[in-house]
PDB file of C-alpha atoms and ligand atoms in Angstrom:
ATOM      1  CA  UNK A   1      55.689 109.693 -50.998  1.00  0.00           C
ATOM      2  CA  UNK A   2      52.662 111.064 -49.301  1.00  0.00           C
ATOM      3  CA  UNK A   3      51.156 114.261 -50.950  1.00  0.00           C
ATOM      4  CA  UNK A   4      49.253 116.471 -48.198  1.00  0.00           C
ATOM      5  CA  UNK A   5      47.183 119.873 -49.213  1.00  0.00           C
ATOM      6  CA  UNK A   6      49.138 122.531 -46.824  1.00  0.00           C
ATOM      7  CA  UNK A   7      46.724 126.020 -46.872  1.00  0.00           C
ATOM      8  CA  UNK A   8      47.725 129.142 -44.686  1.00  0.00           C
ATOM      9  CA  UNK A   9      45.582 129.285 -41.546  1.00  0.00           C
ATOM     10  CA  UNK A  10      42.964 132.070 -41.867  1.00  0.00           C
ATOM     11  CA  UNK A  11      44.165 135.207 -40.350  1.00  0.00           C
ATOM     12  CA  UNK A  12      41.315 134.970 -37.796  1.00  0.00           C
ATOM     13  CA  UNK A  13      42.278 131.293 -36.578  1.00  0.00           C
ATOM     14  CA  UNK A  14      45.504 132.305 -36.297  1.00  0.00           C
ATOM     15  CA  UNK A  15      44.892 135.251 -34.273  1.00  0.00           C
ATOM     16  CA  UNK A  16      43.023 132.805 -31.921  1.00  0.00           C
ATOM     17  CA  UNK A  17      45.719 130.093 -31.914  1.00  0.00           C
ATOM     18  CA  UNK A  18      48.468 132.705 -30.291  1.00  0.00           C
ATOM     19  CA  UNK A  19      46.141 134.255 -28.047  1.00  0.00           C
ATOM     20  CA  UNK A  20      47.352 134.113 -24.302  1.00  0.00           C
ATOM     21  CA  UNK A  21      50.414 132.597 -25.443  1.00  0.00           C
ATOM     22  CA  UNK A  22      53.866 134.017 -24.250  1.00  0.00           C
ATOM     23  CA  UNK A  23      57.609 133.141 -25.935  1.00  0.00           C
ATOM     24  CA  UNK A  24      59.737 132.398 -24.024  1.00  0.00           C
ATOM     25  CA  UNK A  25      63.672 133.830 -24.514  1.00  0.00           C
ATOM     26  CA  UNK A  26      66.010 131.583 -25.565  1.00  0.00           C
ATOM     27  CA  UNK A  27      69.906 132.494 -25.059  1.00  0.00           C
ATOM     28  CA  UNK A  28      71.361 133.658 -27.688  1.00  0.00           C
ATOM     29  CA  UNK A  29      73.340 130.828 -30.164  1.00  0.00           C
ATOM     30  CA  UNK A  30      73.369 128.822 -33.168  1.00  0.00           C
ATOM     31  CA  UNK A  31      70.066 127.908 -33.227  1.00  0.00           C
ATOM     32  CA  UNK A  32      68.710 127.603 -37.114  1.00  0.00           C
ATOM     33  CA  UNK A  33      67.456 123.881 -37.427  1.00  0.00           C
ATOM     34  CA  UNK A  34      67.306 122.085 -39.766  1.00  0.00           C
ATOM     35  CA  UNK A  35      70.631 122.196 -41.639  1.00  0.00           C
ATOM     36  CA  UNK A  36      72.436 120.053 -43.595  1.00  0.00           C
ATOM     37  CA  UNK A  37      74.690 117.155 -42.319  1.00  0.00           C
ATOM     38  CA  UNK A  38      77.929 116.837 -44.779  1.00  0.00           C
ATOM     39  CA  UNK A  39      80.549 115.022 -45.326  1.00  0.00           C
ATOM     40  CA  UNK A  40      83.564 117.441 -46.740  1.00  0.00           C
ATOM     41  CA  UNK A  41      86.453 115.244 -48.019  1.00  0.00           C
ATOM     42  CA  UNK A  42      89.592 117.155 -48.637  1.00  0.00           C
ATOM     43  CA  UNK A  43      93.363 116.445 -49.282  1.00  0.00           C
ATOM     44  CA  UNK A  44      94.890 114.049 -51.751  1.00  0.00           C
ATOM     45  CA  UNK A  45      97.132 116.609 -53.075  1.00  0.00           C
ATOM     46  CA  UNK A  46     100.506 118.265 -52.018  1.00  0.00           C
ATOM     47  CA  UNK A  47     101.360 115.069 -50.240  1.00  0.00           C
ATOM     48  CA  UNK A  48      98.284 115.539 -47.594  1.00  0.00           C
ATOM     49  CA  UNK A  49      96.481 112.568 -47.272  1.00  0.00           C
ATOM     50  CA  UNK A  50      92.610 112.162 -47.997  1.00  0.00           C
ATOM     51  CA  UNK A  51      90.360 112.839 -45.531  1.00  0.00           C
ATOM     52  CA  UNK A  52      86.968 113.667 -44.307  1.00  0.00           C
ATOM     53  CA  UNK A  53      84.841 116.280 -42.345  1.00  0.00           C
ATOM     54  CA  UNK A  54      81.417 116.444 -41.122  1.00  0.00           C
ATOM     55  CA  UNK A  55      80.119 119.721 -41.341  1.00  0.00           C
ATOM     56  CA  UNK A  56      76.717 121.536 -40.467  1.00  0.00           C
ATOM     57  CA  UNK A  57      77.587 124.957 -40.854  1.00  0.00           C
ATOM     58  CA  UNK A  58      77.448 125.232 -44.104  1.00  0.00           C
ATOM     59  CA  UNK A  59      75.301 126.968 -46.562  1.00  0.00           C
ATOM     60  CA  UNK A  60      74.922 128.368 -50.303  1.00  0.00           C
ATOM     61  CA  UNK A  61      75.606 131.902 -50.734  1.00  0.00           C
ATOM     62  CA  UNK A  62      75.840 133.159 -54.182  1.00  0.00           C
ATOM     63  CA  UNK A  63      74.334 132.058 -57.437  1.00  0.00           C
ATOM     64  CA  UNK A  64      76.439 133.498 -60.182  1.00  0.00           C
ATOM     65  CA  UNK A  65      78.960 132.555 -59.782  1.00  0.00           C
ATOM     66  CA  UNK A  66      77.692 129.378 -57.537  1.00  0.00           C
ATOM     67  CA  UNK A  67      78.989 129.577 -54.370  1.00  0.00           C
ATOM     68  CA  UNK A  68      78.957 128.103 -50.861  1.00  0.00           C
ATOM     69  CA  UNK A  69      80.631 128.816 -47.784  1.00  0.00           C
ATOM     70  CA  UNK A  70      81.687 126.201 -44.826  1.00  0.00           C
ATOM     71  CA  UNK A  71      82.700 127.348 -41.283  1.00  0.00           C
ATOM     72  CA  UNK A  72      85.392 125.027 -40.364  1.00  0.00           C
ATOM     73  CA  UNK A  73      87.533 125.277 -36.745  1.00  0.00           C
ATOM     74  CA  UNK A  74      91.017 125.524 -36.726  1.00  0.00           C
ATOM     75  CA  UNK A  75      91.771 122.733 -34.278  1.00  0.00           C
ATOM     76  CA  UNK A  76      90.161 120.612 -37.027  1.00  0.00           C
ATOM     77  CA  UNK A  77      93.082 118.068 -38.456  1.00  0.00           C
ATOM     78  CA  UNK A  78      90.859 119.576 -42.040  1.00  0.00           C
ATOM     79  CA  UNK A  79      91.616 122.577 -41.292  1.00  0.00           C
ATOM     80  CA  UNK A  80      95.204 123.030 -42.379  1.00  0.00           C
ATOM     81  CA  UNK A  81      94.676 121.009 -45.524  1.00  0.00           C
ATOM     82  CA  UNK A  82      91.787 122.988 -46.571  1.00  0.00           C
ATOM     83  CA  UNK A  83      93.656 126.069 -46.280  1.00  0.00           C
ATOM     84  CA  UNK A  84      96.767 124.348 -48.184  1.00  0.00           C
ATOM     85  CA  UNK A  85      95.083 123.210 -50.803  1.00  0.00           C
ATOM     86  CA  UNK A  86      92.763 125.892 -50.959  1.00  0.00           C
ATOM     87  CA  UNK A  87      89.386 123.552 -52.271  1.00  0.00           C
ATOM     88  CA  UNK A  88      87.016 120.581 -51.223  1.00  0.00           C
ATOM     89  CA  UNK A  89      84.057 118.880 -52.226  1.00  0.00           C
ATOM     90  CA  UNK A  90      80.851 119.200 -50.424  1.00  0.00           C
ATOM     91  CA  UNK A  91      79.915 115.053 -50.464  1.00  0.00           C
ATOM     92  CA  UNK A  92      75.499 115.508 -49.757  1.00  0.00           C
ATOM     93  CA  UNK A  93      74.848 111.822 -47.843  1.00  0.00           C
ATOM     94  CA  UNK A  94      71.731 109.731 -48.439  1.00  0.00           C
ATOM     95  CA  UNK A  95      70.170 108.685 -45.292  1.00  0.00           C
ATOM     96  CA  UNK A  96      72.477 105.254 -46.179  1.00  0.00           C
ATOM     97  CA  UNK A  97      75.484 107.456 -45.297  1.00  0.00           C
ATOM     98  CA  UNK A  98      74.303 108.821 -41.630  1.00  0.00           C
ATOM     99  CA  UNK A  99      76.170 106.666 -39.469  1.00  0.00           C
ATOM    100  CA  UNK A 100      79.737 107.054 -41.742  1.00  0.00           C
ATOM    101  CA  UNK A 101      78.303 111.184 -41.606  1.00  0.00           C
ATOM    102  CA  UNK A 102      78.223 110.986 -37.886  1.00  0.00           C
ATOM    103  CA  UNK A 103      81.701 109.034 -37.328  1.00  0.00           C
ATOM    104  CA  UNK A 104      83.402 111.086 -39.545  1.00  0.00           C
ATOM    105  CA  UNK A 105      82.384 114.148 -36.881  1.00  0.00           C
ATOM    106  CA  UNK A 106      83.781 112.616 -33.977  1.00  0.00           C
ATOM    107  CA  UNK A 107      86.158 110.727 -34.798  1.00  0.00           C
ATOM    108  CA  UNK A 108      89.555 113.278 -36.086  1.00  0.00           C
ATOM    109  CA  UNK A 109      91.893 112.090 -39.234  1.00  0.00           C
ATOM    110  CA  UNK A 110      94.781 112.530 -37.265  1.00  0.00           C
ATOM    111  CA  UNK A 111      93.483 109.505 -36.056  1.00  0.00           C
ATOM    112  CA  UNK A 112      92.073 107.169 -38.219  1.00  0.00           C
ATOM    113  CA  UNK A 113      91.889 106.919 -41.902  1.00  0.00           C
ATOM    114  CA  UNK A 114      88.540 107.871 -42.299  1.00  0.00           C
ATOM    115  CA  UNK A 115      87.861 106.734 -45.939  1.00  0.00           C
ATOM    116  CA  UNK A 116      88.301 103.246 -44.623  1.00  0.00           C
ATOM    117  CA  UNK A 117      87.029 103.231 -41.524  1.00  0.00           C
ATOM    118  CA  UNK A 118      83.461 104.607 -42.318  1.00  0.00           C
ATOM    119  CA  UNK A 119      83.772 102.091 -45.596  1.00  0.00           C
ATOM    120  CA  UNK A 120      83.740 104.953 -48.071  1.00  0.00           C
ATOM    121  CA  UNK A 121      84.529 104.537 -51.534  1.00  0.00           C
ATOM    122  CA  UNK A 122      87.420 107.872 -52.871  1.00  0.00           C
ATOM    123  CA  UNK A 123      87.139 108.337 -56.584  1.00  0.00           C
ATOM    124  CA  UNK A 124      88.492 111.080 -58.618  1.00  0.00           C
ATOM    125  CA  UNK A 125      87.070 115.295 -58.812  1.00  0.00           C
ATOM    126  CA  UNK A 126      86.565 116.449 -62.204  1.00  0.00           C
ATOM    127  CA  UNK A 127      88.170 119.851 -61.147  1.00  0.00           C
ATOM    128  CA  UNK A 128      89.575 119.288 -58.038  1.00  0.00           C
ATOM    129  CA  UNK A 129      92.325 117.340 -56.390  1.00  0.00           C
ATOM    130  CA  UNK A 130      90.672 116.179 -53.604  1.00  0.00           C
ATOM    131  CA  UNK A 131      88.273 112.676 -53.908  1.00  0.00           C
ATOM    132  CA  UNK A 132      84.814 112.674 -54.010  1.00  0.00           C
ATOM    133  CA  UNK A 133      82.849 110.387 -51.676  1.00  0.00           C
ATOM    134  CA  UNK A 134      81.310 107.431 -54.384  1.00  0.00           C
ATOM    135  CA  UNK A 135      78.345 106.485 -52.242  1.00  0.00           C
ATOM    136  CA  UNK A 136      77.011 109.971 -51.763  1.00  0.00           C
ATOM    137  CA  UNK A 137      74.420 110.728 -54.152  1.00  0.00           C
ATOM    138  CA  UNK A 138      75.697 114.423 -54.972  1.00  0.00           C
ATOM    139  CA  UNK A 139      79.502 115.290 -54.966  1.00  0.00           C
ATOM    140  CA  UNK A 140      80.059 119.154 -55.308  1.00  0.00           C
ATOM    141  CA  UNK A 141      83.514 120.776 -55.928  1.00  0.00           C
ATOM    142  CA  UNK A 142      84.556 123.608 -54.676  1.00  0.00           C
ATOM    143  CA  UNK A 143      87.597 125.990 -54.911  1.00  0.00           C
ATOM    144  CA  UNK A 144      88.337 128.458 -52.465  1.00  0.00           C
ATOM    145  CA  UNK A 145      87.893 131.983 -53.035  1.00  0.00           C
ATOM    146  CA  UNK A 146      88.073 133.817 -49.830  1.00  0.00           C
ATOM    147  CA  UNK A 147      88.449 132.607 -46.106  1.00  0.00           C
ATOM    148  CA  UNK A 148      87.408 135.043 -43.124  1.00  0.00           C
ATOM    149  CA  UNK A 149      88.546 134.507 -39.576  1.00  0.00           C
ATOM    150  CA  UNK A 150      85.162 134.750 -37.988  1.00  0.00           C
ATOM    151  CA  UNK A 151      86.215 134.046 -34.316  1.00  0.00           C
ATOM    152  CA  UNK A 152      85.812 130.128 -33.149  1.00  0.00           C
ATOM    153  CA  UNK A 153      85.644 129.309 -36.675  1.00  0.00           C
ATOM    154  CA  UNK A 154      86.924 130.245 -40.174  1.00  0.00           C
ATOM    155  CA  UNK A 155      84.668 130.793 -42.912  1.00  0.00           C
ATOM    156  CA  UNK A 156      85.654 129.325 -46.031  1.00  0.00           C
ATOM    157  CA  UNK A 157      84.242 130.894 -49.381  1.00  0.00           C
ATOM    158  CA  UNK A 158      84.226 128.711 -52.322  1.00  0.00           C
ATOM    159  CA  UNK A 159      83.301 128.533 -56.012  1.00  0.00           C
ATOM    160  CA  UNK A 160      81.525 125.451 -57.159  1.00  0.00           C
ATOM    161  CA  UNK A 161      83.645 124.438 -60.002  1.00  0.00           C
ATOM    162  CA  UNK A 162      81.952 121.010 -60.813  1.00  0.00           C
ATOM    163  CA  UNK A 163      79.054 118.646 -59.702  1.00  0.00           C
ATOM    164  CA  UNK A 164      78.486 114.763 -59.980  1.00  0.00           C
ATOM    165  CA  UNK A 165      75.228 112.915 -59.366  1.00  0.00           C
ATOM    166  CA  UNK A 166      74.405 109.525 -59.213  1.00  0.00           C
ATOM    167  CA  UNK A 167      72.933 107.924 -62.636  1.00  0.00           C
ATOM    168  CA  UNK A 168      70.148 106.997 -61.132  1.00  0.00           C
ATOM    169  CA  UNK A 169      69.275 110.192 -60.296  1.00  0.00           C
ATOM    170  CA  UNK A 170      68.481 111.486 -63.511  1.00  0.00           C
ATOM    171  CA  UNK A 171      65.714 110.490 -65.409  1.00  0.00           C
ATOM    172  CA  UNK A 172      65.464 109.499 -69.360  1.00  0.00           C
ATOM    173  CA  UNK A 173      64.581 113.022 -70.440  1.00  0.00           C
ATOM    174  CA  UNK A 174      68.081 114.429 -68.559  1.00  0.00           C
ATOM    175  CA  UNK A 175      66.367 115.873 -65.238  1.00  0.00           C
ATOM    176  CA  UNK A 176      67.714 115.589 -61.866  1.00  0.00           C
ATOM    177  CA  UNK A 177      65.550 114.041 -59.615  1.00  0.00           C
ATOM    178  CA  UNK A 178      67.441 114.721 -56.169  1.00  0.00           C
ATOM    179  CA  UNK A 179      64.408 114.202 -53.979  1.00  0.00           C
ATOM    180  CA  UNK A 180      64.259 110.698 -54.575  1.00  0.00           C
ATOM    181  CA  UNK A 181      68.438 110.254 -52.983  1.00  0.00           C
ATOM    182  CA  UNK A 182      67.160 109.612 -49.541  1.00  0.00           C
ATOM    183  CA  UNK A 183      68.210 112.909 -48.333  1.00  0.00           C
ATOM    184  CA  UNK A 184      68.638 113.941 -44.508  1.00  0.00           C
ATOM    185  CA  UNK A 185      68.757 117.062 -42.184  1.00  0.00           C
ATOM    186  CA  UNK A 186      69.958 117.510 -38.811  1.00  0.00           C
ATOM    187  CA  UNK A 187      67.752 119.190 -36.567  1.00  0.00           C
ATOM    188  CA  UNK A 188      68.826 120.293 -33.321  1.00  0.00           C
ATOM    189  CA  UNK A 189      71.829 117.541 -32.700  1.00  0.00           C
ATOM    190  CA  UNK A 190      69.827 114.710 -34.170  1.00  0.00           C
ATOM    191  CA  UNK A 191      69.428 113.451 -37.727  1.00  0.00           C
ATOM    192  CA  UNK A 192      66.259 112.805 -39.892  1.00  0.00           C
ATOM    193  CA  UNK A 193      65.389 110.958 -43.131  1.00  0.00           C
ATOM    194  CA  UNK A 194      63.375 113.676 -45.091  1.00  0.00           C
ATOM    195  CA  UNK A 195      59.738 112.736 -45.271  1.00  0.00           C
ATOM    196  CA  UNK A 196      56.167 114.064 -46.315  1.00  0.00           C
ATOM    197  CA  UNK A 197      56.217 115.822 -49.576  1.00  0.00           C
ATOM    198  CA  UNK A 198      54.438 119.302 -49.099  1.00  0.00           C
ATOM    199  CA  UNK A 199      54.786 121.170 -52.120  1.00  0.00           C
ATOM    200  CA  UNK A 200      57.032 122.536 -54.766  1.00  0.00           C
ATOM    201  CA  UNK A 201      59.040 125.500 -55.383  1.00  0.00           C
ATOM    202  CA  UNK A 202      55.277 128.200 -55.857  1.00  0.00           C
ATOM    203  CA  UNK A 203      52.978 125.586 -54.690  1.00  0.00           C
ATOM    204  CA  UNK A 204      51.582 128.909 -52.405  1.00  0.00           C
ATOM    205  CA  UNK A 205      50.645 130.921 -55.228  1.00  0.00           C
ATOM    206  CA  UNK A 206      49.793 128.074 -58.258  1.00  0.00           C
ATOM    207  CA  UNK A 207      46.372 127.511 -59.087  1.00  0.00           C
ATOM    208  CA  UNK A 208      44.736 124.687 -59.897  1.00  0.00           C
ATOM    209  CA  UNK A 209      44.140 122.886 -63.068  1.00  0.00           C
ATOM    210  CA  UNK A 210      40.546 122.781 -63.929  1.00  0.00           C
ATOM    211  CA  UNK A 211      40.020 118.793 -64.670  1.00  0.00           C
ATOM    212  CA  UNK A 212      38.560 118.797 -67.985  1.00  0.00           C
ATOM    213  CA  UNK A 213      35.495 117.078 -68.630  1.00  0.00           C
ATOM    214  CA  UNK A 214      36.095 114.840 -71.870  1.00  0.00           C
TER     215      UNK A 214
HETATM  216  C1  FMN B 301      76.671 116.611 -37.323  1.00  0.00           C
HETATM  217  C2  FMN B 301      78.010 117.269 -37.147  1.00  0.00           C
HETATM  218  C3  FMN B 301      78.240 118.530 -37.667  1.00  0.00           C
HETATM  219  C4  FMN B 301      79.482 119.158 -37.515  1.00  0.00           C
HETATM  220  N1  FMN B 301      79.673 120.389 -38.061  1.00  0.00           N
HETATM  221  C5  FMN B 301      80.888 120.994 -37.956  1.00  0.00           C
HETATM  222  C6  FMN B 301      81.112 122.259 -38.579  1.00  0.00           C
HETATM  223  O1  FMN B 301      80.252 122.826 -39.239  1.00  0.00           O
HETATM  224  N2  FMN B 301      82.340 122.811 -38.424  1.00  0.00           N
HETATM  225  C7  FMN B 301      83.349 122.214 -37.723  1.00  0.00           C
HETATM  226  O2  FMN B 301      84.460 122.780 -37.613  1.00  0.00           O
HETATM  227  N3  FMN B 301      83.152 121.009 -37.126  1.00  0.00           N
HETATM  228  C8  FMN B 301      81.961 120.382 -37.243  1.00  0.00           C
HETATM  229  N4  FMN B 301      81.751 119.147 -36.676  1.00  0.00           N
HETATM  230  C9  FMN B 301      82.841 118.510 -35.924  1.00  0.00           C
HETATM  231  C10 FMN B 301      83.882 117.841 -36.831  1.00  0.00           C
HETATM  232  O3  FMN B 301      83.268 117.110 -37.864  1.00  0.00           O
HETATM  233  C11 FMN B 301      84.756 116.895 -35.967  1.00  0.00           C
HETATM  234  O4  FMN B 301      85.460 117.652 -35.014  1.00  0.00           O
HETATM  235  C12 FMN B 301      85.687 116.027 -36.776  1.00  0.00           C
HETATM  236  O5  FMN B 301      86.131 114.973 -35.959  1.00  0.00           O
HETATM  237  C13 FMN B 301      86.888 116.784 -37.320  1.00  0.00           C
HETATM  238  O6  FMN B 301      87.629 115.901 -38.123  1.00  0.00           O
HETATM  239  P1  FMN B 301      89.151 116.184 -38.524  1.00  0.00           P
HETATM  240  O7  FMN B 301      89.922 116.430 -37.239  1.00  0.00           O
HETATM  241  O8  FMN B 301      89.571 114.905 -39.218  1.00  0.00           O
HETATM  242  O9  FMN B 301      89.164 117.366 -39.433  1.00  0.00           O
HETATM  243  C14 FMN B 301      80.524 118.503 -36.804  1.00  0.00           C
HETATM  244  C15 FMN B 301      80.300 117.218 -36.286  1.00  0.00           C
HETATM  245  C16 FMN B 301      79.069 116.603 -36.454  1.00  0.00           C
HETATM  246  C17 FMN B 301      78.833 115.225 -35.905  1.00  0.00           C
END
């Protein structure tokens, strides 16, 4: 990965940069870019049969207890199971999984098995009925908590209840390293491998090491 030193413009080159310049309004929407692409499997219980969801609108919202919430149509064949079953898990695709992560969005499991179809491995939750997705490298479970009709789309509020990684994900000493999964965003109706490394969690405020002279 490519490390590159990111500073804050000086106040007085930025000042100069946005001189003259005018924004321009936008109508109003869902605009926030870049978000996650998913793939939500659900069912497997209650006699509903597995199946899978793409899902952007999705976010975390709470960290004790560890929540997230997903904003899920009705017209979506997921839809009724979700609500039935009342949990999910949040499958996070590598960029090896974008194409299965984009059929699974337009294609609807009313009519297609989708587990098959986008070559998917199911394998068992630790906590929940529902499968997990094998190939994705993170597999979190969730358990409904609250759901709020928001309009077009119903927001579902969920409790993670349990989270699998891939082995190779974690390193000899026991720590996760989730950058190196080959993690993707979607921007703006397209999808992108994550690239350049810019900094970590403080980089902004850290100071540097003085390199000792031994
Ligand atoms: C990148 C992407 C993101 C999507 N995000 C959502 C979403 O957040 N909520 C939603 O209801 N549908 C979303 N969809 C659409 C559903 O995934 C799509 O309608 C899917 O076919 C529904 O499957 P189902 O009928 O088997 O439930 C998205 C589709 C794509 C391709």
């Amino acid at each position: 990965m490519t490390r590159v030193k990111v500073r804050p413009p000086k106040p007085r080159k930025r000042a100069e940069a946005s001189a003259g310049i005018e924004k321009k309004s936008w109508k109003p929407g869902n605009m926030l870019s870049p978000v996650p692409a998913v793939l939500v499997s659900c069912g497997g219980t209650k006699g509903l049969k597995p199946n899978l969801i793409t899902i952007a609108w999705i976010g975390s919202v709470c960290s004790e207890p560890p929540m997230l919430s997903i904003s899920v149509r009705p017209d979506r064949y997921s839809h009724a199971i979700i609500k039935a079953t009342g949990e999910f898990v949040v499958n996070v695709p590598s960029v090896d999984q974008a194409k299965a992560t984009d059929w699974c969005g337009v294609v609807s499991g009313r009519d297609a098995d989708k587990f098959a179809g986008a070559g998917l491995t199911p394998a068992a939750g630790l906590k929940v009925g529902c499968p997990i997705v094998m190939e994705c490298p993170l597999n979190i479970e969730c358990r409904i908590r609250r759901s709020l009709e928001l309009g077009s789309h119903t927001l579902f509020l969920a409790e993670v209840v349990a989270v699998q990684v891939s082995p190779e994900l974690v390193d000899s000493r026991g720590r996760l390293n989730l950058q190196r999964a080959g993690l993707m965003a979607f921007a703006h109706g397209h999808y992108f491998a994550l690239g350049r490394h810019l900094g970590h969690f403080g980089f902004s405020v850290r100071k540097r090491k003085k390199r000792s002279r031994a």
